[in-house]
Coordinates of C-alpha atoms in Angstrom, one line a residue:
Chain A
X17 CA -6.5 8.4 21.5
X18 CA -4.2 5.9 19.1
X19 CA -1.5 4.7 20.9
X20 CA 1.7 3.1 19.3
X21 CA 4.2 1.3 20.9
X22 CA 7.8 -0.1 19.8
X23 CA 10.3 -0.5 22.0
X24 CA 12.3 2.3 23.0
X25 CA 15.2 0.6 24.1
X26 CA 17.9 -0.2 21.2
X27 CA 18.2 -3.7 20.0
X28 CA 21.6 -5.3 20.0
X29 CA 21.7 -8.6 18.1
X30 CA 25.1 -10.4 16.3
X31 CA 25.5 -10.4 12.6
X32 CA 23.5 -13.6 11.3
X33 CA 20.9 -13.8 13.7
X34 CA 17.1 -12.6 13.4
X35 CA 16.2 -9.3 14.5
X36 CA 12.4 -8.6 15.9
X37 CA 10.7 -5.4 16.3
X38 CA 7.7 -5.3 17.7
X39 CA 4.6 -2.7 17.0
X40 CA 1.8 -2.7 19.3
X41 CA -1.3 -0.2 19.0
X42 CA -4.1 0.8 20.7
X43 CA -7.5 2.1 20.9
X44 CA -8.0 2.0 16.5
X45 CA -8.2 -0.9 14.3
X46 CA -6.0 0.3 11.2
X47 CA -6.9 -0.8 7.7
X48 CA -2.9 -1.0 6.8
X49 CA 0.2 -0.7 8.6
X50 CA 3.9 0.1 6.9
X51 CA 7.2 -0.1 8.2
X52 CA 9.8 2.4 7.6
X53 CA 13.8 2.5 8.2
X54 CA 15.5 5.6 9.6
X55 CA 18.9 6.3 9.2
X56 CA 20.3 9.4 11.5
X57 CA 19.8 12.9 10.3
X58 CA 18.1 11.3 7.1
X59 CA 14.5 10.8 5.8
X60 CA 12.4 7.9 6.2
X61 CA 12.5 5.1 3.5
X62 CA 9.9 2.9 2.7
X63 CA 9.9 -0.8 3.9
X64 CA 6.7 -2.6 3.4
X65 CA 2.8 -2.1 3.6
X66 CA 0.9 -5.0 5.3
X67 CA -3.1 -4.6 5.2
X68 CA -5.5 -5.9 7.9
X69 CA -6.4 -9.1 5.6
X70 CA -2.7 -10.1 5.5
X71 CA -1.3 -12.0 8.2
X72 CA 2.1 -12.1 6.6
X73 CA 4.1 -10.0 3.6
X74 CA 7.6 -10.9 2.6
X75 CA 10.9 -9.1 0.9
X76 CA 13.7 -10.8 0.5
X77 CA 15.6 -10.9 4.3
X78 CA 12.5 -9.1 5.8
X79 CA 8.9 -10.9 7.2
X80 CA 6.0 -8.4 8.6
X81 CA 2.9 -10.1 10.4
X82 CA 0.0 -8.2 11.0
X83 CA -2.2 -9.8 14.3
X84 CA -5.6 -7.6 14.5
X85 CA -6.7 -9.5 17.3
X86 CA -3.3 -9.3 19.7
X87 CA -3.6 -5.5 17.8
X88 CA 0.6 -6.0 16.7
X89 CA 3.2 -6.3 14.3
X90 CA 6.3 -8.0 14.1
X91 CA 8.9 -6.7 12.0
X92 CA 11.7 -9.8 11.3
X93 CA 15.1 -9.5 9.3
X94 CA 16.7 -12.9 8.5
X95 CA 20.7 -13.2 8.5
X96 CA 20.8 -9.3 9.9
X97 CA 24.1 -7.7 8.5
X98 CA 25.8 -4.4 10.2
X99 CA 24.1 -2.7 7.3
X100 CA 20.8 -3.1 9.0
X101 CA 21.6 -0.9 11.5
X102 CA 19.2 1.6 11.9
X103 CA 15.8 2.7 13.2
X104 CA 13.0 1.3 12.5
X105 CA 9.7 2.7 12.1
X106 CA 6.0 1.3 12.1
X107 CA 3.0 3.3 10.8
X108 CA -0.4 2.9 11.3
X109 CA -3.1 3.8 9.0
X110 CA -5.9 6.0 10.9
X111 CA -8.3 7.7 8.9
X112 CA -6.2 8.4 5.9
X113 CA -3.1 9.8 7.8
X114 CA 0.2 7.8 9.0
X115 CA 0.8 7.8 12.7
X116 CA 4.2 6.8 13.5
X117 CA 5.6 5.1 16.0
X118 CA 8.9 6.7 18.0
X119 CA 10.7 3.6 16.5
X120 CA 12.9 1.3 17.5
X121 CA 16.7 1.4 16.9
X122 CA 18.4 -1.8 16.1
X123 CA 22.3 -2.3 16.5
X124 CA 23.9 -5.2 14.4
X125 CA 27.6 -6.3 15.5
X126 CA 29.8 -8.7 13.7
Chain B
X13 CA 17.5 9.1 -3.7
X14 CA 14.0 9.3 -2.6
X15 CA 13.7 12.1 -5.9
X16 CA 12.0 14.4 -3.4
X17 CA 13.7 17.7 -2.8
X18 CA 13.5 20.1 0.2
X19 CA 15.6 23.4 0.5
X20 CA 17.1 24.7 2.6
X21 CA 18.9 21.8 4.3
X22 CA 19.5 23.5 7.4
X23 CA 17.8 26.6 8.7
X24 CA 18.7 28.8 11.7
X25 CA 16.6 31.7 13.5
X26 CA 15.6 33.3 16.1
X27 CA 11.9 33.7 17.5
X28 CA 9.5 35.5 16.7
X29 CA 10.5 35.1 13.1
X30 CA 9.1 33.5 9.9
X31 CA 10.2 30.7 8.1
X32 CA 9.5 29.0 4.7
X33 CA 10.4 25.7 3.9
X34 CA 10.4 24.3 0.4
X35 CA 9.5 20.9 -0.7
X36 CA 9.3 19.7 -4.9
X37 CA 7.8 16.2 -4.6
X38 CA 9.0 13.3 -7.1
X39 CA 7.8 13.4 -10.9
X40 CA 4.5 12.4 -11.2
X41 CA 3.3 12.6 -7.2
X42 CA 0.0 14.2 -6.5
X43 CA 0.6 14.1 -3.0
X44 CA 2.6 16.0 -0.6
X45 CA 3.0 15.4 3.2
X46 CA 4.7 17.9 6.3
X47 CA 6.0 15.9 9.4
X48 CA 7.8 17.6 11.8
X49 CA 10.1 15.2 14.1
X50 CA 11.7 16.5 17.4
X51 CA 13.8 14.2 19.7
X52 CA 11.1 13.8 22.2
X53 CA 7.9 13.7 19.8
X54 CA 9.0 11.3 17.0
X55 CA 7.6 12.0 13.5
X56 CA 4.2 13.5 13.9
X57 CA 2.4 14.3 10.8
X58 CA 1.3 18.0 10.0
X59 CA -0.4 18.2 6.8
X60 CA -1.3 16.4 3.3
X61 CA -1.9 18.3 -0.2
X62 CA -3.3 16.5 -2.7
X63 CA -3.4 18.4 -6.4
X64 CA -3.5 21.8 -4.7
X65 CA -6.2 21.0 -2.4
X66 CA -6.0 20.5 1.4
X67 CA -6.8 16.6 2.0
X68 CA -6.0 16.0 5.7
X69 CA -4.7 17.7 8.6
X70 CA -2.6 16.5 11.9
X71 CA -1.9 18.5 14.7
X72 CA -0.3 21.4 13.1
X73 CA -0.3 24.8 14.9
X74 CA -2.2 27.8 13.8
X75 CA 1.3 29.7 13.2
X76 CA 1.8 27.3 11.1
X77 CA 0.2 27.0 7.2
X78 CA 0.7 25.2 3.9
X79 CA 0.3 24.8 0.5
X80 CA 0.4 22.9 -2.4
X81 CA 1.1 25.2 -6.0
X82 CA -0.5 24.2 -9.7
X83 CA 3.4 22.8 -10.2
X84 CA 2.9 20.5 -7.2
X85 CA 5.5 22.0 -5.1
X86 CA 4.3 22.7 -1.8
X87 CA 5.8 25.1 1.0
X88 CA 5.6 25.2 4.2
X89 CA 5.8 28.2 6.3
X90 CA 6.0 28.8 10.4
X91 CA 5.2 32.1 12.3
X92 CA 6.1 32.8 15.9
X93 CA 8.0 31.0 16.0
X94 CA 9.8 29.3 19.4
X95 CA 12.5 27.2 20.9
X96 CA 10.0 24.1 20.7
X97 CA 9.7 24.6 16.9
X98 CA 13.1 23.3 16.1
X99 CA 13.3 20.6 15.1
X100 CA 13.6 18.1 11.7
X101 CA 10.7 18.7 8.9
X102 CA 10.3 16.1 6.5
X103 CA 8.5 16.4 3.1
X104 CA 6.9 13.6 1.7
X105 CA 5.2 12.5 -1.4
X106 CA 3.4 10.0 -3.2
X107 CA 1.3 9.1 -6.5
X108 CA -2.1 9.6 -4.5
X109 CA -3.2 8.8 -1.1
X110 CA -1.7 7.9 2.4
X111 CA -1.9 4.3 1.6
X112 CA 0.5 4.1 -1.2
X113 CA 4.3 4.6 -0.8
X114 CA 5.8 8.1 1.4
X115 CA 8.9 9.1 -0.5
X116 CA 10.9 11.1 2.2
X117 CA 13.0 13.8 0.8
X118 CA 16.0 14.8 3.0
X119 CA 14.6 16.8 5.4
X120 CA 15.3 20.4 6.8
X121 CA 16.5 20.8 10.1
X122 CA 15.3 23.9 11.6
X123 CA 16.7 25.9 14.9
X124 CA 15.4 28.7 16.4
X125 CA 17.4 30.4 18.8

């Protein structure tokens, strides 16, 4: 069955640095991948959709890649500010339907 | 603001009992999807509407049924139900299918007691 993987342990990084999430699937070659940012008790909000002919999509501070063959994506944010501090979720296409990752939570300190 | 409403925003029961949740998706969204997220599943998809019709289906229980109104307002209702039901359910919509933007709406935090 799919399989999606981010890591489940937070993310502490310093204000300014990059932060990288990782996303790594299994078992399913999606035709489009999205990332999402959870804040607590609060809905899901809509990042950015990478498709399987992308290798890289760009919005302002954040950078997806999209490897088919290493079967991951790496979700980047430039010059991270405390205000990125959240969880962030990947999403993988599978026959019409969004299967989400458990997510990662990121901490940014000043 | 996502623009898609859900009511009520917080919801307690006991079991055994029956629930309906209420979703109104953003203006001009066909779409409509149900995710439940619990602390130890994540978000797990339940259901998609699309214009009234059922368009895809996730693991969603037999107590549990949908459906999507000529207004596009879809409800969600649970049966039976248990302590494993409580949980956060998200509403989601967007102008067609899976692949263009989810617009979450707030959510509706259910406990059954």
């Amino acid at each position: 069955s799919q399989k999606i993987e981010q890591n489940s342990e937070a993310l502490n990084i310093q204000e300014g640095k990059t932060a990288t999430l990782t996303c790594n699937y299994t078992n399913y070659s999606p035709a489009y991948l999205q990332w999402y940012r959870q804040d607590p008790g609060r809905g899901p909000v809509f990042l950015l959709l990478i498709r399987e002919n992308e290798k890289e999509k760009r919005k302002e501070r954040l950078k997806v890649t999209f490897d088919t063959t290493l079967k991951q994506s790496l979700f980047h944010i430039t010059a991270s500010q405390p205000a990125d501090s959240a969880t962030y979720l990947c999403a993988l296409e599978r026959t019409d339907k969004l299967i989400f990752g458990t997510g990662t939570r990121l901490q940014v300190f000043p | 603001d996502s623009g898609v409403t859900q009511t009520p925003k917080h919801l307690i029961t006991a079991t055994g009992q029956r629930v309906t949740l209420r979703c109104s998706p953003r203006s001009g969204d066909l779409s409509v999807y149900w995710y439940q997220q619990s602390l130890d599943q994540g978000l797990q998809f339940l259901i998609q509407y699309y214009n009234g019709e059922e368009r895809a289906k996730g693991n969603i229980l037999e107590r549990f049924s949908a459906q999507q109104f000529p207004d596009l307002h879809s409800e969600l209702n649970l049966s039976s139900l248990e302590l494993g039901d409580s949980a956060l359910y998200f509403c989601a919509s967007s102008v067609a299918s899976s692949d263009d933007t989810q617009y979450f709406g707030p959510g509706t935090r259910l406990t059954v007691l």
